[in-house]
Coordinates of C-alpha atoms (C1' of nucleotides) in Angstrom, one line a residue:
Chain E
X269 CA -29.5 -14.6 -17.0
X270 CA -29.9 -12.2 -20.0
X271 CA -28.2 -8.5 -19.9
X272 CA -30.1 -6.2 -21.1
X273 CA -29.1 -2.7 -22.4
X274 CA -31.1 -1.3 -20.0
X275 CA -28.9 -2.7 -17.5
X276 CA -26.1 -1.6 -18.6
X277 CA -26.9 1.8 -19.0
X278 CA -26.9 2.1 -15.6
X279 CA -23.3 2.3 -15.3
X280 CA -21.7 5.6 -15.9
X281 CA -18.9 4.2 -17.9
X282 CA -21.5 2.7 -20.5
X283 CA -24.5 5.4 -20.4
X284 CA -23.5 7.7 -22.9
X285 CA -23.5 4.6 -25.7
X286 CA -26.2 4.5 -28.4
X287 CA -29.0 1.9 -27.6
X288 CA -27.8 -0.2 -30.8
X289 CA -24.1 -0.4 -29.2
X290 CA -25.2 -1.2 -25.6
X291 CA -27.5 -4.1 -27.5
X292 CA -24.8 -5.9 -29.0
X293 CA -22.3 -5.6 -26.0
X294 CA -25.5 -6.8 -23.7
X295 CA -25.7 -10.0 -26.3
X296 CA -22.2 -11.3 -25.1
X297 CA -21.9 -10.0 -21.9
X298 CA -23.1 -12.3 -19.1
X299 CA -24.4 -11.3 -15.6
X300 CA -24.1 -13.7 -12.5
X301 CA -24.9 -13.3 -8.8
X302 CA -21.9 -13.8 -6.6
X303 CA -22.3 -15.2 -2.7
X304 CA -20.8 -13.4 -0.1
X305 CA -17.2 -14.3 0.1
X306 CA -17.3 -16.2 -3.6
X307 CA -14.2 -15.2 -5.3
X308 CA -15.2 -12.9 -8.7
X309 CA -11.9 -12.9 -10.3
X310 CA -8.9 -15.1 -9.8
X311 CA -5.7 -13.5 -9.0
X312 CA -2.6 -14.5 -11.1
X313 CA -4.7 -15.7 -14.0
X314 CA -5.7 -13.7 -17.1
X315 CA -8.9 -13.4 -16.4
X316 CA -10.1 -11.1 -19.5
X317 CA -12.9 -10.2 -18.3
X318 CA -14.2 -6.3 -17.2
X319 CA -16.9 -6.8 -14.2
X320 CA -19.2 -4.0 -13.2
X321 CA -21.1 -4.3 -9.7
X322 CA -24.5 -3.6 -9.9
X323 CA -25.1 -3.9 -6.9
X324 CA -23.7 -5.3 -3.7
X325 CA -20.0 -4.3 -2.3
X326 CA -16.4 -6.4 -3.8
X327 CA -13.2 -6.3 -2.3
X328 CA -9.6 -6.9 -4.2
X329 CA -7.8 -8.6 -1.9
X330 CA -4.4 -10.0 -2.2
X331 CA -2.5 -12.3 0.2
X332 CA 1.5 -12.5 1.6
X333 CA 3.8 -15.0 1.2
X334 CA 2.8 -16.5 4.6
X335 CA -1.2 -16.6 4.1
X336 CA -2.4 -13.8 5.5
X337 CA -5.2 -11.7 3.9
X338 CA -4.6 -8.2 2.5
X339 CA -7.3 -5.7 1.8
X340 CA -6.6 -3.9 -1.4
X341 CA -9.7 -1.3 -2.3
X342 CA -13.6 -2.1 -2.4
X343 CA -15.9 -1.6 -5.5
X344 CA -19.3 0.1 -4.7
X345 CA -22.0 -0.1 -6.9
X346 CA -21.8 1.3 -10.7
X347 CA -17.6 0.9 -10.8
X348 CA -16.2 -2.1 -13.1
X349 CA -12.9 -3.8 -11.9
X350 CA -10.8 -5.8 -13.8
X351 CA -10.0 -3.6 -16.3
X352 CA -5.8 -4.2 -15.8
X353 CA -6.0 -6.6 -18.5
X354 CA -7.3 -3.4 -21.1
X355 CA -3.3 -1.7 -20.4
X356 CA -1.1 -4.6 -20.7
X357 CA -2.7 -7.9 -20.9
X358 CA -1.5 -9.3 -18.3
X359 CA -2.4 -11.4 -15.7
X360 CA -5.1 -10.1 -12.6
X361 CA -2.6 -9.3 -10.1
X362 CA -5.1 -9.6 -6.4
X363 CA -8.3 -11.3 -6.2
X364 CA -11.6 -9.8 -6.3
X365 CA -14.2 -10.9 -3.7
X366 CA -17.9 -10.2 -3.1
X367 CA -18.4 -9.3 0.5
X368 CA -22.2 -9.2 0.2
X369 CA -24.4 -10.9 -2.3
X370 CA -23.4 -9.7 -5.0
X371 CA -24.9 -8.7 -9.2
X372 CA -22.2 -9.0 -11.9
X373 CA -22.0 -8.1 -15.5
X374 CA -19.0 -9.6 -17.0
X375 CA -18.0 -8.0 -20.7
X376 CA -15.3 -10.3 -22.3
X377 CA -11.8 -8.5 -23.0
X378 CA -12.1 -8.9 -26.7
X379 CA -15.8 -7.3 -26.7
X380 CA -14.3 -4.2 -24.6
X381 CA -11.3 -3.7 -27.1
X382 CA -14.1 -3.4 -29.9
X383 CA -16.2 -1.3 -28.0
X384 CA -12.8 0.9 -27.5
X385 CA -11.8 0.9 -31.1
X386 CA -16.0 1.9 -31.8
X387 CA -15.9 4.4 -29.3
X388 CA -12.7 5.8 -28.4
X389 CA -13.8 8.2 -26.4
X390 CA -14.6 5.5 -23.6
X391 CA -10.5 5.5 -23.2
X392 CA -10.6 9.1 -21.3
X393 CA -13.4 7.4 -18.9
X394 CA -11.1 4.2 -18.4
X395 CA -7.6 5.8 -18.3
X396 CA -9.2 8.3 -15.7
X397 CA -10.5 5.3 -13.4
X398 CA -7.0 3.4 -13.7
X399 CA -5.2 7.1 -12.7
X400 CA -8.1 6.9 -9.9
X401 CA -7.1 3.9 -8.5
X402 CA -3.6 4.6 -8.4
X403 CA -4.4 7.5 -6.4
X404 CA -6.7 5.8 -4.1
X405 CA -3.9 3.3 -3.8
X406 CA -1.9 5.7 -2.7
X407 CA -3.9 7.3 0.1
X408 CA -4.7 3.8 1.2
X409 CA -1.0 3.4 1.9
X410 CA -0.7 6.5 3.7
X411 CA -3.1 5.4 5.6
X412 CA -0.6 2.1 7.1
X413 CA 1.7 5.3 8.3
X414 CA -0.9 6.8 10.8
X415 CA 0.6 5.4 14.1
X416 CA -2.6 6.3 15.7
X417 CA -4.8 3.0 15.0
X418 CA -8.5 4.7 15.7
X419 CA -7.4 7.1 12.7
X420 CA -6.6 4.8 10.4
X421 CA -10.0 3.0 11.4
X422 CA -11.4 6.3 11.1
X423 CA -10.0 7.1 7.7
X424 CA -11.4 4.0 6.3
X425 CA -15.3 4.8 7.9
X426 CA -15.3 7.6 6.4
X427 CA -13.6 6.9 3.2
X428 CA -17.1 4.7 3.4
X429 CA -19.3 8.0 4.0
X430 CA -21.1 8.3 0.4
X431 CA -20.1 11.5 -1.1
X432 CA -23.8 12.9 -1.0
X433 CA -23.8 12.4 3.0
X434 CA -20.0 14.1 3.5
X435 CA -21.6 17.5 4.2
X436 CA -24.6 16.4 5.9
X437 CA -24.9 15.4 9.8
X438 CA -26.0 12.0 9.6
X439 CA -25.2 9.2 6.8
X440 CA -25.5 6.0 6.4
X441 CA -23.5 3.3 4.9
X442 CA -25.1 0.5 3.7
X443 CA -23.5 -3.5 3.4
X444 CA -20.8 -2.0 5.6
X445 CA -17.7 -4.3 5.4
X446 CA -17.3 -6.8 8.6
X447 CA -14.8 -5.9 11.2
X448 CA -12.3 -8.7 9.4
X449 CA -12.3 -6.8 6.4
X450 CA -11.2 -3.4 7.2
X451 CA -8.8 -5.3 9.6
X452 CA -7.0 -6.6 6.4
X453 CA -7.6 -3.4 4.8
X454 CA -5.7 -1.2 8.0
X455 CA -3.1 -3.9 8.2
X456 CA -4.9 -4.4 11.5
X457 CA -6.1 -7.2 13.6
X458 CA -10.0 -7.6 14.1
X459 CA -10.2 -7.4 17.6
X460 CA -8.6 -4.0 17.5
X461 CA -11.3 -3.0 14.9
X462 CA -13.9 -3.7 17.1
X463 CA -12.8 -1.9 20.1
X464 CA -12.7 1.0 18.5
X465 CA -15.9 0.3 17.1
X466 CA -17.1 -0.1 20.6
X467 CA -15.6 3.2 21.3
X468 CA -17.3 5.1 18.7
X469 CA -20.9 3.4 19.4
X470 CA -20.4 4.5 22.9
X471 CA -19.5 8.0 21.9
X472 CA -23.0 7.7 19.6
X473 CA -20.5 8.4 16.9
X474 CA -21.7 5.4 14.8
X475 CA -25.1 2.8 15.6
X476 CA -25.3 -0.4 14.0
X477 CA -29.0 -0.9 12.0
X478 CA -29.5 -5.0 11.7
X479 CA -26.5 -6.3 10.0
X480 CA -26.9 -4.2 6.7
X481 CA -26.5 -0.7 7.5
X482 CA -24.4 1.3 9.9
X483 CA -25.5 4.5 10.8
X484 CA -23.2 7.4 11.3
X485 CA -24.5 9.7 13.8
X486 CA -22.1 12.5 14.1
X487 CA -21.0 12.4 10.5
X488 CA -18.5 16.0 11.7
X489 CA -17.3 14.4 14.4
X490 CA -16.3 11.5 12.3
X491 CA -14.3 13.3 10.0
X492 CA -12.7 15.1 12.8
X493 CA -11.4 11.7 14.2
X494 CA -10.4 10.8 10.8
X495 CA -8.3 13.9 10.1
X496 CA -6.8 13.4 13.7
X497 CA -7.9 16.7 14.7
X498 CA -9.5 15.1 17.7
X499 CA -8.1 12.0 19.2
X500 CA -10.6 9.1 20.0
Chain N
X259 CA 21.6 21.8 -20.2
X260 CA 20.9 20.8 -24.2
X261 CA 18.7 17.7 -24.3
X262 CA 20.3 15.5 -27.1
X263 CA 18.6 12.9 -29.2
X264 CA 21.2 10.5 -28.7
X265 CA 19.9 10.9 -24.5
X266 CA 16.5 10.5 -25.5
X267 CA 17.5 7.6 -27.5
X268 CA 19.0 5.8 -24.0
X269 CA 15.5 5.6 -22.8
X270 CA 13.7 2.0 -23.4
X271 CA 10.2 4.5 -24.3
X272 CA 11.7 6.1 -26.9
X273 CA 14.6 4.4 -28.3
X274 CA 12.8 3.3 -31.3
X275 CA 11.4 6.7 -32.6
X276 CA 13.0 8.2 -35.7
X277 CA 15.7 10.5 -35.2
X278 CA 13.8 13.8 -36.6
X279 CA 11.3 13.1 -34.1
X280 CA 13.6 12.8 -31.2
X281 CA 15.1 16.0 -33.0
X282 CA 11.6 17.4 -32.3
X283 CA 11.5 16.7 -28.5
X284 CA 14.6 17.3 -27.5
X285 CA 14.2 20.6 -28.4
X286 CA 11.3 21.2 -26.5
X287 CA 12.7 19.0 -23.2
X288 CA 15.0 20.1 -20.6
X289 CA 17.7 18.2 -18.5
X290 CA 18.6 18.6 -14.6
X291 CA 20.9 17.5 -12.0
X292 CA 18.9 17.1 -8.8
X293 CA 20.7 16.8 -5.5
X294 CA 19.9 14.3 -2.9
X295 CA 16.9 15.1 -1.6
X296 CA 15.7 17.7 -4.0
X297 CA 12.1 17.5 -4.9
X298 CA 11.3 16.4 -8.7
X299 CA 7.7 16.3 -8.5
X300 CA 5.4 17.9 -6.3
X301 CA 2.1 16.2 -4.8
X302 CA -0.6 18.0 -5.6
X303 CA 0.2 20.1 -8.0
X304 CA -0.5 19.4 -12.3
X305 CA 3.3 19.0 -12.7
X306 CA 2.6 18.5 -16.6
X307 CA 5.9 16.8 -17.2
X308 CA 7.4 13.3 -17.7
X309 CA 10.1 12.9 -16.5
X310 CA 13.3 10.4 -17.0
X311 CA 15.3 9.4 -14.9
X312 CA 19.0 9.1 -16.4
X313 CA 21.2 8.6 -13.6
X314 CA 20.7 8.3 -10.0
X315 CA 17.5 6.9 -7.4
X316 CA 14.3 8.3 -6.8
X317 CA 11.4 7.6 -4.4
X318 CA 7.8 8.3 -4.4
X319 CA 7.0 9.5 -1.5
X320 CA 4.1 10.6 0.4
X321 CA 3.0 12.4 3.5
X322 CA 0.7 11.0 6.4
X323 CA -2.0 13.5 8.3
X324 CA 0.3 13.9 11.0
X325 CA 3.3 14.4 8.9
X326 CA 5.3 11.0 9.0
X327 CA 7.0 10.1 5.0
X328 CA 5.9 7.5 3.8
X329 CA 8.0 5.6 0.6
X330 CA 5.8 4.3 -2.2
X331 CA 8.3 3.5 -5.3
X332 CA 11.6 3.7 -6.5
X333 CA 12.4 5.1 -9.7
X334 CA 15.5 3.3 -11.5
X335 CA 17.8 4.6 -14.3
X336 CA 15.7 4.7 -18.0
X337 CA 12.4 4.5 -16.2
X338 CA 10.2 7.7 -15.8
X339 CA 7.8 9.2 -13.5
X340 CA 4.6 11.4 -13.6
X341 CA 2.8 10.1 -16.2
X342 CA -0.2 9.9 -14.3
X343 CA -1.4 13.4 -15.8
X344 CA -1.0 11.6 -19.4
X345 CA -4.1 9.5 -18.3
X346 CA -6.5 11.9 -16.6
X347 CA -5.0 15.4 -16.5
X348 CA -5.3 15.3 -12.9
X349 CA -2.4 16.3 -10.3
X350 CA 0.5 14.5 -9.0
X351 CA -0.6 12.6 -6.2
X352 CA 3.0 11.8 -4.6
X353 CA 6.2 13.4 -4.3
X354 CA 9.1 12.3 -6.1
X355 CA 12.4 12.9 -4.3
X356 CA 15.8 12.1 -5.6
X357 CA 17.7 9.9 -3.2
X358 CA 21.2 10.2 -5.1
X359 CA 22.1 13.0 -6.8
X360 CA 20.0 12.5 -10.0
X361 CA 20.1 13.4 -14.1
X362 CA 16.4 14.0 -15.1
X363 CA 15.1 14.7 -18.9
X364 CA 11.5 16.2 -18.8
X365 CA 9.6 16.3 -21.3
X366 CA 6.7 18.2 -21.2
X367 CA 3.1 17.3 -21.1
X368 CA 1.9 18.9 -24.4
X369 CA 5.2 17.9 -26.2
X370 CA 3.8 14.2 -24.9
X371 CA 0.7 14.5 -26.0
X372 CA 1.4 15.9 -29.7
X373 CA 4.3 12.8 -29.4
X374 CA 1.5 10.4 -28.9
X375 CA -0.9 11.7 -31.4
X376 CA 2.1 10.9 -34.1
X377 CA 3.0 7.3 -32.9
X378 CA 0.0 5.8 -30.6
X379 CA 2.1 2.6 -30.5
X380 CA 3.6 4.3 -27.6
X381 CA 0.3 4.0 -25.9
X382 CA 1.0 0.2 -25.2
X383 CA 4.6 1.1 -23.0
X384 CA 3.0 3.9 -21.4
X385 CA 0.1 1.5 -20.5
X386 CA 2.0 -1.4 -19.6
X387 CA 4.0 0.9 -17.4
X388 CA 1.1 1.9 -15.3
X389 CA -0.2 -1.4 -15.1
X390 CA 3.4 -2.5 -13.6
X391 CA 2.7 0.2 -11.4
X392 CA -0.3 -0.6 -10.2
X393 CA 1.3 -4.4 -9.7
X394 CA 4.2 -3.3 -7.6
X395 CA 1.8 -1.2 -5.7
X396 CA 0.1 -4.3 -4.8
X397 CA 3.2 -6.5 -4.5
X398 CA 4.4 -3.2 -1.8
X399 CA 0.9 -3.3 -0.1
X400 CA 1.2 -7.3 0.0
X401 CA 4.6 -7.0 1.6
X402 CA 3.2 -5.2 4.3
X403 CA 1.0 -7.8 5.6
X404 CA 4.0 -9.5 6.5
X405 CA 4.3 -9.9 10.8
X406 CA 7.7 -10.9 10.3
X407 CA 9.7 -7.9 10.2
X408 CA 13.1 -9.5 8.6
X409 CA 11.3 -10.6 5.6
X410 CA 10.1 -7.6 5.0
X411 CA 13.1 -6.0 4.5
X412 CA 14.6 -8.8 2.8
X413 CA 11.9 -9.0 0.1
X414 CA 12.6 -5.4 -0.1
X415 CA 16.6 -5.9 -0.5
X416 CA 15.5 -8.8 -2.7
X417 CA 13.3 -6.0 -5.7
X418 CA 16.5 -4.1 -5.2
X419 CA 18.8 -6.8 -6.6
X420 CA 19.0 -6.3 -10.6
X421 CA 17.0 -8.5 -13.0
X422 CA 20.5 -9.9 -14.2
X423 CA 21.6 -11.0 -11.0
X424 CA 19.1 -12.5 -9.4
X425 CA 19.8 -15.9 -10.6
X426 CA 24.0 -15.4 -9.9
X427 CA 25.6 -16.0 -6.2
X428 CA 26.3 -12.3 -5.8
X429 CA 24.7 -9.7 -6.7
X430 CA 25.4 -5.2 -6.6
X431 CA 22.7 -3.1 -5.2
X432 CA 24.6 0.7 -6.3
X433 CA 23.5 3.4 -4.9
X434 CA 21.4 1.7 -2.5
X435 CA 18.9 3.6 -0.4
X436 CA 19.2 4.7 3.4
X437 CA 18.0 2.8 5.9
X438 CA 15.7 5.6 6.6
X439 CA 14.5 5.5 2.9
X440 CA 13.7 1.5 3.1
X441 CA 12.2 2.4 6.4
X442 CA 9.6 4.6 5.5
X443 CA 8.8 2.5 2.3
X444 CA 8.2 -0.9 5.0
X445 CA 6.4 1.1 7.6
X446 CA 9.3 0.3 10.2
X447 CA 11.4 2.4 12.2
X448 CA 15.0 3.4 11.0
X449 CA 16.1 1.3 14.2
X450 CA 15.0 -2.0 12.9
X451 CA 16.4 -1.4 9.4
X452 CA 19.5 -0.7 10.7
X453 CA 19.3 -4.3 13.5
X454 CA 18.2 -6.4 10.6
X455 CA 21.1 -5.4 8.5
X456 CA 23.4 -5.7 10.7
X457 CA 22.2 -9.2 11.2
X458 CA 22.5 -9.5 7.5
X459 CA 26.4 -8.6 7.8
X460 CA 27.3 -10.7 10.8
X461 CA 26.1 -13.6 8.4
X462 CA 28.0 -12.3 5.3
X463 CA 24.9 -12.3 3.6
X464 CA 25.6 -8.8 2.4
X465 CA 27.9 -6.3 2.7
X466 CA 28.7 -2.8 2.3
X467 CA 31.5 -1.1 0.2
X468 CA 31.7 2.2 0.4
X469 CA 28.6 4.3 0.7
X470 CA 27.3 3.6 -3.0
X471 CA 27.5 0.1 -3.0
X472 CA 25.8 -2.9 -1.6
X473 CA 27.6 -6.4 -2.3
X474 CA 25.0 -9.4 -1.5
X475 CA 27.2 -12.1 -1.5
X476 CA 24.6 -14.6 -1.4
X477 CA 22.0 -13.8 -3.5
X478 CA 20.2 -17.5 -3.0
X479 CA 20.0 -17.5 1.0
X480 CA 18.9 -13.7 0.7
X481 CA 16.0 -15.1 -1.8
X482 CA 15.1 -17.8 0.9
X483 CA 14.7 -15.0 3.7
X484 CA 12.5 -12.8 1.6
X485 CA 10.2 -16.0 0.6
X486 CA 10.0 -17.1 4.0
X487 CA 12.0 -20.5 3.5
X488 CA 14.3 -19.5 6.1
X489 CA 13.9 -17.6 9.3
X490 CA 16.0 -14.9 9.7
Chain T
dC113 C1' 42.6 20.9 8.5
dG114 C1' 38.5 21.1 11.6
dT115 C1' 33.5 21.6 11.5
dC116 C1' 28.7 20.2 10.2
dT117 C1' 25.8 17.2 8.7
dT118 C1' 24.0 13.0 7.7
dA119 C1' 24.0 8.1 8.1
dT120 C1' 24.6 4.2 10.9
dG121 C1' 25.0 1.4 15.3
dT122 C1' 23.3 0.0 19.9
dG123 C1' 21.3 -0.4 24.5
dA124 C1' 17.3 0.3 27.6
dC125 C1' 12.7 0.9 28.3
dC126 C1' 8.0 0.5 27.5
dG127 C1' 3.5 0.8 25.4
dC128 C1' 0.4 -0.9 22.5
dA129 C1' -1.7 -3.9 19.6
dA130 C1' -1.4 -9.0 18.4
dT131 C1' -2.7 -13.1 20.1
dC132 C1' -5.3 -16.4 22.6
dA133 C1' -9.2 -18.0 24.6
dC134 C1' -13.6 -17.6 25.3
dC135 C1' -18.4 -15.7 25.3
dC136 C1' -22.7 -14.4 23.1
dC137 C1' -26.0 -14.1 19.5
dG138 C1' -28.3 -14.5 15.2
dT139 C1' -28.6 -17.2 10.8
dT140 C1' -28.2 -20.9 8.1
dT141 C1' -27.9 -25.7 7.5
dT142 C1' -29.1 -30.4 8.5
Chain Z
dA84 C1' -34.9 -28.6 16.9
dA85 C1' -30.2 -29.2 17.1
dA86 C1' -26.0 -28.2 15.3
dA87 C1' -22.8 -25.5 12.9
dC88 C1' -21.1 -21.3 11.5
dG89 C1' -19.9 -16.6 11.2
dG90 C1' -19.7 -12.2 13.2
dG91 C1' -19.1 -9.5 17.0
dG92 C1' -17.5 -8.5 21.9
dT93 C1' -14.0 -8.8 25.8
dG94 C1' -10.3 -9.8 29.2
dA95 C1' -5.5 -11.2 30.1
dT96 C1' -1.1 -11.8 28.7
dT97 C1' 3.0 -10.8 26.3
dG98 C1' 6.4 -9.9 22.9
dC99 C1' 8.0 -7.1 19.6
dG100 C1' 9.2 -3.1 17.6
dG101 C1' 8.9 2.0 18.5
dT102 C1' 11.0 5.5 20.8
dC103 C1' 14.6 7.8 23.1
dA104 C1' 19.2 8.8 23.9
dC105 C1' 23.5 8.4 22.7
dA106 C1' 27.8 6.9 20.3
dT107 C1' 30.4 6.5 16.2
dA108 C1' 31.5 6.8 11.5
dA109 C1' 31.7 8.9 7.1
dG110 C1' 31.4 12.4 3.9
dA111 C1' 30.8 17.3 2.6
dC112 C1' 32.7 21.7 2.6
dG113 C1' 34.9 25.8 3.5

DNA sequence: CGTCTTATGTGACCGCAATCACCCCGTTTT
DNA sequence: AAAACGGGGTGATTGCGGTCACATAAGACG
């Protein structure tokens, strides 16, 4: 399929670019849809490739010496991943996964260094997402220190909670990860997830909407659990 | 104290900056002795200053909701700390505690920034040195997964064990961390630390001497633990 | 020197989440 | 339409590591 500058002026990291720029990058970048559970970038290798999500949900995931799964961070719609390879050029350290059907628009490495050099200005965006995920990196792990498991599954709902909806009394989270996946995410197992699912539908806390969406209810009540002021 | 070039020099980031230039910094950079325990950094506050460390340990740490430490990183000798601010300007999202009494050189953030306007080449180690960061964050997260308790702590022993040894029969861990301090980094309990190194000892696997050194005496069966090869 | 503090060592108990085994249900595949 | 699959739901069991409560050892320090 062909990218188009319109396209990729939909991501904030590219829509400040003159339409001439964004015409050339869109002539050697490369868009793909991704199944659910297809792999989108290949840990260990150097992949040299930025891809932003256009739309569906990805999860890096990484596994332990033994095989399990680990749940490293999810991309929502408009961020890029694989951008590692920009600081060092090295190898993608986890895996990158599309948990729902997924839109792709890969730029190569070596186009994204000449964009850079073009447009330094990009660095501030790029340097500020890398610091970004360090941080969220961070909270993630203090996240694995809550003892109190219904937190941590808290934390990660409403880590989910779009930003618009935080202040408001209902949201709604759309292509919500499976159970699995925030298991490996909370260093959890998945039946433990959805008990305290159950527990939080039966509270009318959260209500599942087809397979797609999951309402929250009580978006305050939510963010109560999650900052352990109330215990589930 | 008086920051000297020939100190600046020592570090691996700097060592190959003209003299007048270290000159330069010095001048404007400060030197510390922090006790054990003594806060370097403090999360969530713009700390504006890089600092390397020159002697000694230090952990990243961070805090849970309900107050439980949680370990992140060490900082070695001639590595530094808090750069994050270089990339976005935001605050200092961990902690960073000195585990051993510690020698520190900051340097601060403007005096970094003018550096790095006169010799961008820097950019590449300060890059690279996030991106390692964001690996061994990974590689920590990874380790987490592990069910087996043992391994983890021996795949923890086994990052402590110097580059140069690692290959040898026997190895020196100095100034190794408290139990408490590998605890919190493995989401464990002090307990277990303790009961997994004393299983370590009754096999002569390691061994302590003194309080500020750790002898592994063999490296290669302490390797087949932390890879899972053997069963602890 | 004795006193304080911090680190380590160890047993007993117990609670909680992992595991296992199975169910249901909706979707996709054949 | 049947079969296969993946996701979710649920009870029973159990084992492992957390917690607690101490004991002991080793420095730190006046």
């Amino acid at each position: 399929m062909v990218v188009t500058p319109q396209l990729l002026k939909t991501f904030p990291l590219l829509s400040g670019l003159p339409y001439a720029t964004l015409e050339g990058i869109a002539g050697q970048s490369s868009v793909r849809r991704a199944a659910r559970r297809a792999i989108v970038l290949n840990a260990g290798q150097n992949e040299e490739q930025i891809c932003f999500l256009f739309e569906g949900r990805l999860q890096g995931v990484d596994f332990t010496i033994d095989g399990r799964e680990v749940g490293l961070y999810f991309v929502e719609p408009g961020e890029f991943c694989g951008e590692l390879c920009l600081f060092d050029g090295g190898a993608q350290p986890e895996f990158v996964m599309a948990l729902t059907p997924s839109v792709i628009v890969s730029i190569p490495l070596n186009s994204m260094q000449t964009l850079l050099k073009m447009h330094p200005e990009l660095f501030a965006t790029i340097s500020a997402k890398i610091a970004g995920h360090v941080r969220k990196m961070t909270f993630q792990r203090s996240l694995l220190g809550l003892p109190n498991i219904a937190q941590r599954v808290c934390c990660q709902l409403w880590m989910l909670v779009p930003e618009k909806d935080k202040e408001k009394e209902e949201a709604q989270i759309r292509n919500p990860p499976t159970h699995m996946e925030i298991a490996i995410m909370l260093n959890i197992s998945r039946e433990t997830v959805t008990r305290v699912f159950q527990s939080l539908q039966n509270r009318q806390i959260v209500k599942r909407d087809g397979t797609s969406l999951l309402v929250v209810n009580k978006v305050g009540v939510l963010r109560g659990y999650a900052e352990g002021k109330q215990e589930l």
